[in-house]
Short mmCIF file of N, CA and C and ligand atoms in Angstrom, two decimals:
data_model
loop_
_atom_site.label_atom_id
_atom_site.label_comp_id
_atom_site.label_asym_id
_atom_site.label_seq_id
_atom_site.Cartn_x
_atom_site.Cartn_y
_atom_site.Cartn_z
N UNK A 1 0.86 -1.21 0.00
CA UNK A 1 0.00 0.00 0.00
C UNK A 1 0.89 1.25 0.00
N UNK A 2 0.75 1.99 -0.88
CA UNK A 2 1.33 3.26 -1.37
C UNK A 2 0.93 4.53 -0.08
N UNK A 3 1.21 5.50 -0.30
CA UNK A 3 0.55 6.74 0.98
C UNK A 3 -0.02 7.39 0.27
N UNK A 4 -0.38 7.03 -0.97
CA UNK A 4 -1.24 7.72 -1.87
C UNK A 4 -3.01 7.19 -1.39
N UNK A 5 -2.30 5.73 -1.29
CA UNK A 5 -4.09 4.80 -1.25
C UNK A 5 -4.02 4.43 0.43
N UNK A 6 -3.24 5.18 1.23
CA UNK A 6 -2.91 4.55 2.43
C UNK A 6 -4.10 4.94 3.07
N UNK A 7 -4.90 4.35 3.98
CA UNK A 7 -6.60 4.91 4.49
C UNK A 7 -6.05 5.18 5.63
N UNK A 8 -4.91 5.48 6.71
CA UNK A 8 -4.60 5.94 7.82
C UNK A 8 -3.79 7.36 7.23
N UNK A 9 -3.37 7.13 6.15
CA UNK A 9 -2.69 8.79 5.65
C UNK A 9 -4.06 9.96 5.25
N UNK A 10 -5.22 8.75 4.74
CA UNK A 10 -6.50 9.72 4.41
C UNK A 10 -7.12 10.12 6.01
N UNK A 11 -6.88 9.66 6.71
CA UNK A 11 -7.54 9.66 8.07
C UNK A 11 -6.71 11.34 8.52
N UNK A 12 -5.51 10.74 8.84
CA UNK A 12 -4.57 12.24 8.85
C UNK A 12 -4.77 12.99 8.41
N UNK A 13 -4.57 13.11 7.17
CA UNK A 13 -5.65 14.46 6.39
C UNK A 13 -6.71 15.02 6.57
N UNK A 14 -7.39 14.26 7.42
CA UNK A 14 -9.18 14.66 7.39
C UNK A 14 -10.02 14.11 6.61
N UNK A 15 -9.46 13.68 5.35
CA UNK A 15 -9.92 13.35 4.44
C UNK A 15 -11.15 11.93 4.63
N UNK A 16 -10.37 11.11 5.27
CA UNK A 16 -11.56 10.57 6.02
C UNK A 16 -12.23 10.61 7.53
N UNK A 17 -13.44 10.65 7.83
CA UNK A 17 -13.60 11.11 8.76
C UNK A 17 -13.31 9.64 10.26
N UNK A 18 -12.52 10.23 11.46
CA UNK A 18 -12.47 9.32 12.61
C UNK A 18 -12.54 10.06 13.47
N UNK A 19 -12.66 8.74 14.68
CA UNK A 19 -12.90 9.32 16.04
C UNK A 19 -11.66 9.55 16.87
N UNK A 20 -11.46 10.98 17.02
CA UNK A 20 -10.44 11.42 17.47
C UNK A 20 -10.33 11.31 19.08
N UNK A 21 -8.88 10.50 19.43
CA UNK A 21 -8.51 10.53 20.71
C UNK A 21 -7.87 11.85 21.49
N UNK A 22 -6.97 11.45 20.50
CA UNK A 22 -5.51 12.56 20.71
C UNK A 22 -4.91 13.01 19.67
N UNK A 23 -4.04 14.32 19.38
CA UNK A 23 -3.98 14.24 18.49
C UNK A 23 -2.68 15.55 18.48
N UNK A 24 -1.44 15.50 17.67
CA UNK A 24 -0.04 16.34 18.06
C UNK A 24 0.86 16.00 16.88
N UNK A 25 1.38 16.88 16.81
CA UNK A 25 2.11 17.17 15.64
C UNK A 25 2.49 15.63 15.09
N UNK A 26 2.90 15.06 15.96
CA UNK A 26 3.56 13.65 15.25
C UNK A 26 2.68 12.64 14.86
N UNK A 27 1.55 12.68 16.03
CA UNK A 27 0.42 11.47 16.47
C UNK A 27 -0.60 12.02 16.23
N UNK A 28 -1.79 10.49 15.32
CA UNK A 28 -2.75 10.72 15.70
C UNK A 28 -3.66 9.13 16.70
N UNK A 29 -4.38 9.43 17.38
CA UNK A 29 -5.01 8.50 18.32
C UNK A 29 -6.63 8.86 17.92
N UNK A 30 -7.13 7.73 17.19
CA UNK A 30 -8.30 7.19 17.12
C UNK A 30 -9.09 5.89 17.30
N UNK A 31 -9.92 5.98 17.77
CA UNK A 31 -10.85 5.03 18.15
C UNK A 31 -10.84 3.91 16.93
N UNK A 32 -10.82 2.24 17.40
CA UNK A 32 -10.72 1.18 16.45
C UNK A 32 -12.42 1.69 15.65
N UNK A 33 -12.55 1.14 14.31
CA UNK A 33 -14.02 1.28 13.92
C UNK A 33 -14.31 -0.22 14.33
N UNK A 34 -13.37 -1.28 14.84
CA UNK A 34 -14.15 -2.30 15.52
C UNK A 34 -13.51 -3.12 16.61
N UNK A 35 -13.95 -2.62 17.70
CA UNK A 35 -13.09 -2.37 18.75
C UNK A 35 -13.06 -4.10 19.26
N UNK A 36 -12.24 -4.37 19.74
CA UNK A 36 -11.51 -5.81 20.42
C UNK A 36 -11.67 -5.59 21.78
N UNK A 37 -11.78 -4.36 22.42
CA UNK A 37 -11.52 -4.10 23.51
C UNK A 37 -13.08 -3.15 24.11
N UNK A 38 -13.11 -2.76 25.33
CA UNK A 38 -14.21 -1.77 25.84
C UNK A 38 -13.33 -0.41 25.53
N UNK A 39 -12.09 -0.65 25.33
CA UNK A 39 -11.45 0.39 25.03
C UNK A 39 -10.37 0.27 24.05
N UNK A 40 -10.55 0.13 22.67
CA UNK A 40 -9.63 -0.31 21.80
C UNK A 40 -9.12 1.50 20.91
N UNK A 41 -7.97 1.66 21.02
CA UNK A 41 -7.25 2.79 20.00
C UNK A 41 -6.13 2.82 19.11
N UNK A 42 -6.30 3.38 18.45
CA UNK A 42 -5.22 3.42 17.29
C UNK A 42 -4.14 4.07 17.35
N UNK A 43 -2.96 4.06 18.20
CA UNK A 43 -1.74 4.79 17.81
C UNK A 43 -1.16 5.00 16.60
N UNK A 44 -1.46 6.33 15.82
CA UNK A 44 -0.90 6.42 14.63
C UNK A 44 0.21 6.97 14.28
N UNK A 45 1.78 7.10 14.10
CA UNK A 45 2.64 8.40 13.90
C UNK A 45 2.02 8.49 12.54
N UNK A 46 2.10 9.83 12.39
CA UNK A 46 1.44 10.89 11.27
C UNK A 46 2.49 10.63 10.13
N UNK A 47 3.45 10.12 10.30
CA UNK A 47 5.21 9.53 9.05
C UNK A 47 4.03 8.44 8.60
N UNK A 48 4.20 8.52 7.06
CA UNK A 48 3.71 7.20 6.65
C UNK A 48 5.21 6.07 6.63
N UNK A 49 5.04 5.25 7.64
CA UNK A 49 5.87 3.90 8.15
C UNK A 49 5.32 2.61 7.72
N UNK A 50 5.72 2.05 7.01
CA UNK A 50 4.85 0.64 6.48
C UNK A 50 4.61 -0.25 7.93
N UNK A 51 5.75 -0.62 8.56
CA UNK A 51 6.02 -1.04 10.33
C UNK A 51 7.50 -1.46 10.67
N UNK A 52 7.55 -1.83 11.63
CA UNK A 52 9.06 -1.59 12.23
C UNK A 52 9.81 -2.23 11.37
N UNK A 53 9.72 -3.24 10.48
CA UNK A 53 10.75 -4.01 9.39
C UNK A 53 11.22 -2.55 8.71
N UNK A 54 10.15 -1.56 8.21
CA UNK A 54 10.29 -0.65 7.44
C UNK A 54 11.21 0.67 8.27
N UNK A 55 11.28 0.56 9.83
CA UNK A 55 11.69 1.83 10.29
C UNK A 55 13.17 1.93 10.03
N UNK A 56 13.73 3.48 9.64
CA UNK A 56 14.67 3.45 9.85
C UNK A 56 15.01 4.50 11.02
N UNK A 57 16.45 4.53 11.34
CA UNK A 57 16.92 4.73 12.21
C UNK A 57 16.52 6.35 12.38
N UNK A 58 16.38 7.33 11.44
CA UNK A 58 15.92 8.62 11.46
C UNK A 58 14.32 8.56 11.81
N UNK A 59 13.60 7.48 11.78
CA UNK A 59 12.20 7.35 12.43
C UNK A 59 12.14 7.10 13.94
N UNK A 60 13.45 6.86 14.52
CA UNK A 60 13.04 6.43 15.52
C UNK A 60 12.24 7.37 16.83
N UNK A 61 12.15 8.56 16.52
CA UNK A 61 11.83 9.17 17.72
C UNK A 61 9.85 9.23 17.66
N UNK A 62 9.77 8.80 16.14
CA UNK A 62 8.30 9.08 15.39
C UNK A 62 7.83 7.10 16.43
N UNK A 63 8.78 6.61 16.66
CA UNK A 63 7.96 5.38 16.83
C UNK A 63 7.90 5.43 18.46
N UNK A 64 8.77 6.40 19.24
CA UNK A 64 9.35 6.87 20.86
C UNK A 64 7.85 7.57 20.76
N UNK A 65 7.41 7.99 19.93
CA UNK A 65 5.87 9.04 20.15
C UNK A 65 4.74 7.73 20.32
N UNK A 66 5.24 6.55 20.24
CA UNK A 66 3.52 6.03 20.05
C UNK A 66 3.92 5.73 21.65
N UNK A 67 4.58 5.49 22.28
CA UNK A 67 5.25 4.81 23.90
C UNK A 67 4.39 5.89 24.74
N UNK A 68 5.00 7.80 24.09
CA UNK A 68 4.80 9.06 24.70
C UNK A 68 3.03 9.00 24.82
N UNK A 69 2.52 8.81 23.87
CA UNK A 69 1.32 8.84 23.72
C UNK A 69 0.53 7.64 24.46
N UNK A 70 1.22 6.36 24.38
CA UNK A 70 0.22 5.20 25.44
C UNK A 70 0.51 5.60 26.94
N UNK A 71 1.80 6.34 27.35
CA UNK A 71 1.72 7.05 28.78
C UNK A 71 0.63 8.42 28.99
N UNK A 72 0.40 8.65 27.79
CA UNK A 72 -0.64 9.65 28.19
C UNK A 72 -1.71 9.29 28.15
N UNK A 73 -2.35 7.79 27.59
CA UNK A 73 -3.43 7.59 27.11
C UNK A 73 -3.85 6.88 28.36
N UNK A 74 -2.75 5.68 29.20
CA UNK A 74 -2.61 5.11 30.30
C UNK A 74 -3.01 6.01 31.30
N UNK A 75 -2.73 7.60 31.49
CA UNK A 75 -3.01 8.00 32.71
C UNK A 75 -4.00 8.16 33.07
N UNK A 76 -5.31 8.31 32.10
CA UNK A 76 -7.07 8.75 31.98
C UNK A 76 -7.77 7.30 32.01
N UNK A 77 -6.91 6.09 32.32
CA UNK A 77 -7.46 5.16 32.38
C UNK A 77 -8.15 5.04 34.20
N UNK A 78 -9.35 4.76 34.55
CA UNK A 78 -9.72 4.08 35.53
C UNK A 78 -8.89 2.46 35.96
N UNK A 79 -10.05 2.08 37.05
CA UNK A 79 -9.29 0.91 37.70
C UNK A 79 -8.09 0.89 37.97
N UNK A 80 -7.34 -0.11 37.57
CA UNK A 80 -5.19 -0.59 37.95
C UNK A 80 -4.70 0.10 36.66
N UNK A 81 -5.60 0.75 36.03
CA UNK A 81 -4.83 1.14 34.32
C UNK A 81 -3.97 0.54 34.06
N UNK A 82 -4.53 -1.15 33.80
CA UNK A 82 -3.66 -2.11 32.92
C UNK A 82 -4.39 -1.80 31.16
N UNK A 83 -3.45 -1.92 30.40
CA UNK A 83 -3.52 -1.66 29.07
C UNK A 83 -2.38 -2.76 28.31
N UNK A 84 -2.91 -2.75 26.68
CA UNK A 84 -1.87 -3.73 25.95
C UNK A 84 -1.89 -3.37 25.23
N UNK A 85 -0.53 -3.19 25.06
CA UNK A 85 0.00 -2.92 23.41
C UNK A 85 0.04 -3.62 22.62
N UNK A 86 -0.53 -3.54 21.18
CA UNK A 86 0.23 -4.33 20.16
C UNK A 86 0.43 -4.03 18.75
N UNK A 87 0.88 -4.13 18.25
CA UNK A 87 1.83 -3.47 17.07
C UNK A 87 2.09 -5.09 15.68
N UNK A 88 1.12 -5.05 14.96
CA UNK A 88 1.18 -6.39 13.90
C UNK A 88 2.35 -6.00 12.75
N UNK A 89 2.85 -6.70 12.67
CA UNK A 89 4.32 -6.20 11.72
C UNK A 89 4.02 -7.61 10.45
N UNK A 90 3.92 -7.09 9.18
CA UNK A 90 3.16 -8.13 8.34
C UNK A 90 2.27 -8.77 8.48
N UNK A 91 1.36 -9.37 6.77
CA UNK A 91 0.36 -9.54 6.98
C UNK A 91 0.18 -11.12 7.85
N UNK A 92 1.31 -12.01 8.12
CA UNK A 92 0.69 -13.10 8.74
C UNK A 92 0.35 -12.69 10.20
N UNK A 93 1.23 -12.02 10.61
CA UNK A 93 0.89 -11.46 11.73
C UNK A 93 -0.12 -10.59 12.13
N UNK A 94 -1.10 -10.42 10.98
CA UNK A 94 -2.61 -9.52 11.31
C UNK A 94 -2.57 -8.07 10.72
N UNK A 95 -0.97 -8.37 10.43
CA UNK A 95 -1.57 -6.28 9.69
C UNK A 95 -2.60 -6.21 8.24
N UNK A 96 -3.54 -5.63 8.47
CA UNK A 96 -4.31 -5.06 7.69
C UNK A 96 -3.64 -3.64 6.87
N UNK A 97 -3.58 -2.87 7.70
CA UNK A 97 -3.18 -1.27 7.13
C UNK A 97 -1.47 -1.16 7.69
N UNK A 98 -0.97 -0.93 6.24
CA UNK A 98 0.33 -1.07 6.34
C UNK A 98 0.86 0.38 6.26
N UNK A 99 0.27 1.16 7.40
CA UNK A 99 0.92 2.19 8.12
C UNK A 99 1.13 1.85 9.45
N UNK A 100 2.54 1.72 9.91
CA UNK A 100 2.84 1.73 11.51
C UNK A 100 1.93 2.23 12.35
N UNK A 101 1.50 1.11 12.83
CA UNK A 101 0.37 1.84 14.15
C UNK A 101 0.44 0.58 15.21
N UNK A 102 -0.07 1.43 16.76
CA UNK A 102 0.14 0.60 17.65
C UNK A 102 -1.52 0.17 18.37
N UNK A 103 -1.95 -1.11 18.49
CA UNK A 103 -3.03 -0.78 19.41
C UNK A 103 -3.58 -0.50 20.28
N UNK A 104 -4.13 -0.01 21.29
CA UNK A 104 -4.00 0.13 22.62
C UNK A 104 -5.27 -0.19 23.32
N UNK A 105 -5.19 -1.08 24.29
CA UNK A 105 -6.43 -1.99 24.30
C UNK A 105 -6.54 -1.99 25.70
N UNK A 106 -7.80 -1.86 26.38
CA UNK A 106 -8.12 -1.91 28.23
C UNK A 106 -9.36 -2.15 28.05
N UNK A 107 -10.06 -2.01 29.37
CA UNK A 107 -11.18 -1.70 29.58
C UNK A 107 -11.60 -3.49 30.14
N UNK A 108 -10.86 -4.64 30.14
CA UNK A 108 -11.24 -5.60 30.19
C UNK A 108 -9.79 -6.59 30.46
N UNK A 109 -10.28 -7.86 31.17
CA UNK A 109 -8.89 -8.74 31.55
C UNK A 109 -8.67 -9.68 30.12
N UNK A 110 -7.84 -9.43 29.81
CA UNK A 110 -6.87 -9.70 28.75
C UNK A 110 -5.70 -10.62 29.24
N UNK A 111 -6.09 -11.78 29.87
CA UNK A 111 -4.70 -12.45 30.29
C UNK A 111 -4.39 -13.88 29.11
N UNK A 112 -5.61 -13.82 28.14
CA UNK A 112 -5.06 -15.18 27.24
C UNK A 112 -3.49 -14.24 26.00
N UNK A 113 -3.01 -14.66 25.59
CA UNK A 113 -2.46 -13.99 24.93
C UNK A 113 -2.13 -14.21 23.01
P1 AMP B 201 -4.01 -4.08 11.84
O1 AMP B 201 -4.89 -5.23 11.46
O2 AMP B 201 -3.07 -4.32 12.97
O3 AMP B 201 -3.30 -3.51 10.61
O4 AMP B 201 -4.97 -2.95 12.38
C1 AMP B 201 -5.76 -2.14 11.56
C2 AMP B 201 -6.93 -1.70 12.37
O5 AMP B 201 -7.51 -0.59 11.72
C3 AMP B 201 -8.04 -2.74 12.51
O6 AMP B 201 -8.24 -3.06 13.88
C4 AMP B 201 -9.27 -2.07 11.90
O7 AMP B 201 -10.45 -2.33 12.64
C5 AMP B 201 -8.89 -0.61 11.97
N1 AMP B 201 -9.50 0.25 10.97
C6 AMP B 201 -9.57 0.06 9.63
N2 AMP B 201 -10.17 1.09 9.03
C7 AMP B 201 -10.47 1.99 10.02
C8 AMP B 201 -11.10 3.26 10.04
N3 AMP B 201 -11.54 3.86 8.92
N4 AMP B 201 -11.25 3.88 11.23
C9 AMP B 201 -10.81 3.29 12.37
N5 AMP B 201 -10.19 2.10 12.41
C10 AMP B 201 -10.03 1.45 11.26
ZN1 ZN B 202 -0.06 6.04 5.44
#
């Protein structure tokens, strides 16, 4: 997927419309459109990044923003604010949209893995 046809680069733009979490020069944080979780979100860096196979070493502070951003997203959490990250790197591994993004998932016990 190109960043021409990329649907998380159209999201960035505005161009398509989402549900905005958070949102800063580097990052954007939106709501899954089908959430896994009571609380499922999208860590996006705003760099179109295919995923970490693809990062290079001048990205790295763009991928230090999705960490910056699950500590901020972690603090508005209720209960023990346990949360899980996860980050699918190719398609066997579940990536759909091959822009670097992280998931961020609570709201529920998550101990199978
Ligand atoms: P992955 O499968 O790890 O690449 O994650 C892609 C995620 O993007 C999936 O969980 C989808 O539900 C989600 N998704 C796809 N299109 C949209 C959209 N337009 N708005 C919000 N989430 C989306
Ligand atoms: Zn993109």
């Amino acid at each position: 997927m190109d960043i021409k046809n990329c649907i998380f680069c159209k999201i960035i733009a505005k161009e398509i419309p989402s549900d905005i979490i958070l949102e800063n020069d580097d990052i954007l944080v939106i709501k899954d459109l089908h959430p896994k979780a009571p609380i499922h979100y999208l860590i996006i860096p705003k760099k179109h990044i295919v995923n970490i196979k693809e990062l290079h070493d001048a990205d790295l502070l763009n991928a230090a923003q999705i960490m910056i951003a699950a500590r901020e997203l972690s603090r508005k959490l209720s209960g023990d604010g346990s949360f899980r990250l996860i980050m699918n790197n190719g398609a066997d591994s579940g990536q759909s949209v091959f822009h670097m993004h992280c998931h961020f998932l609570s709201g529920k016990k998550m101990l199978d893995f």
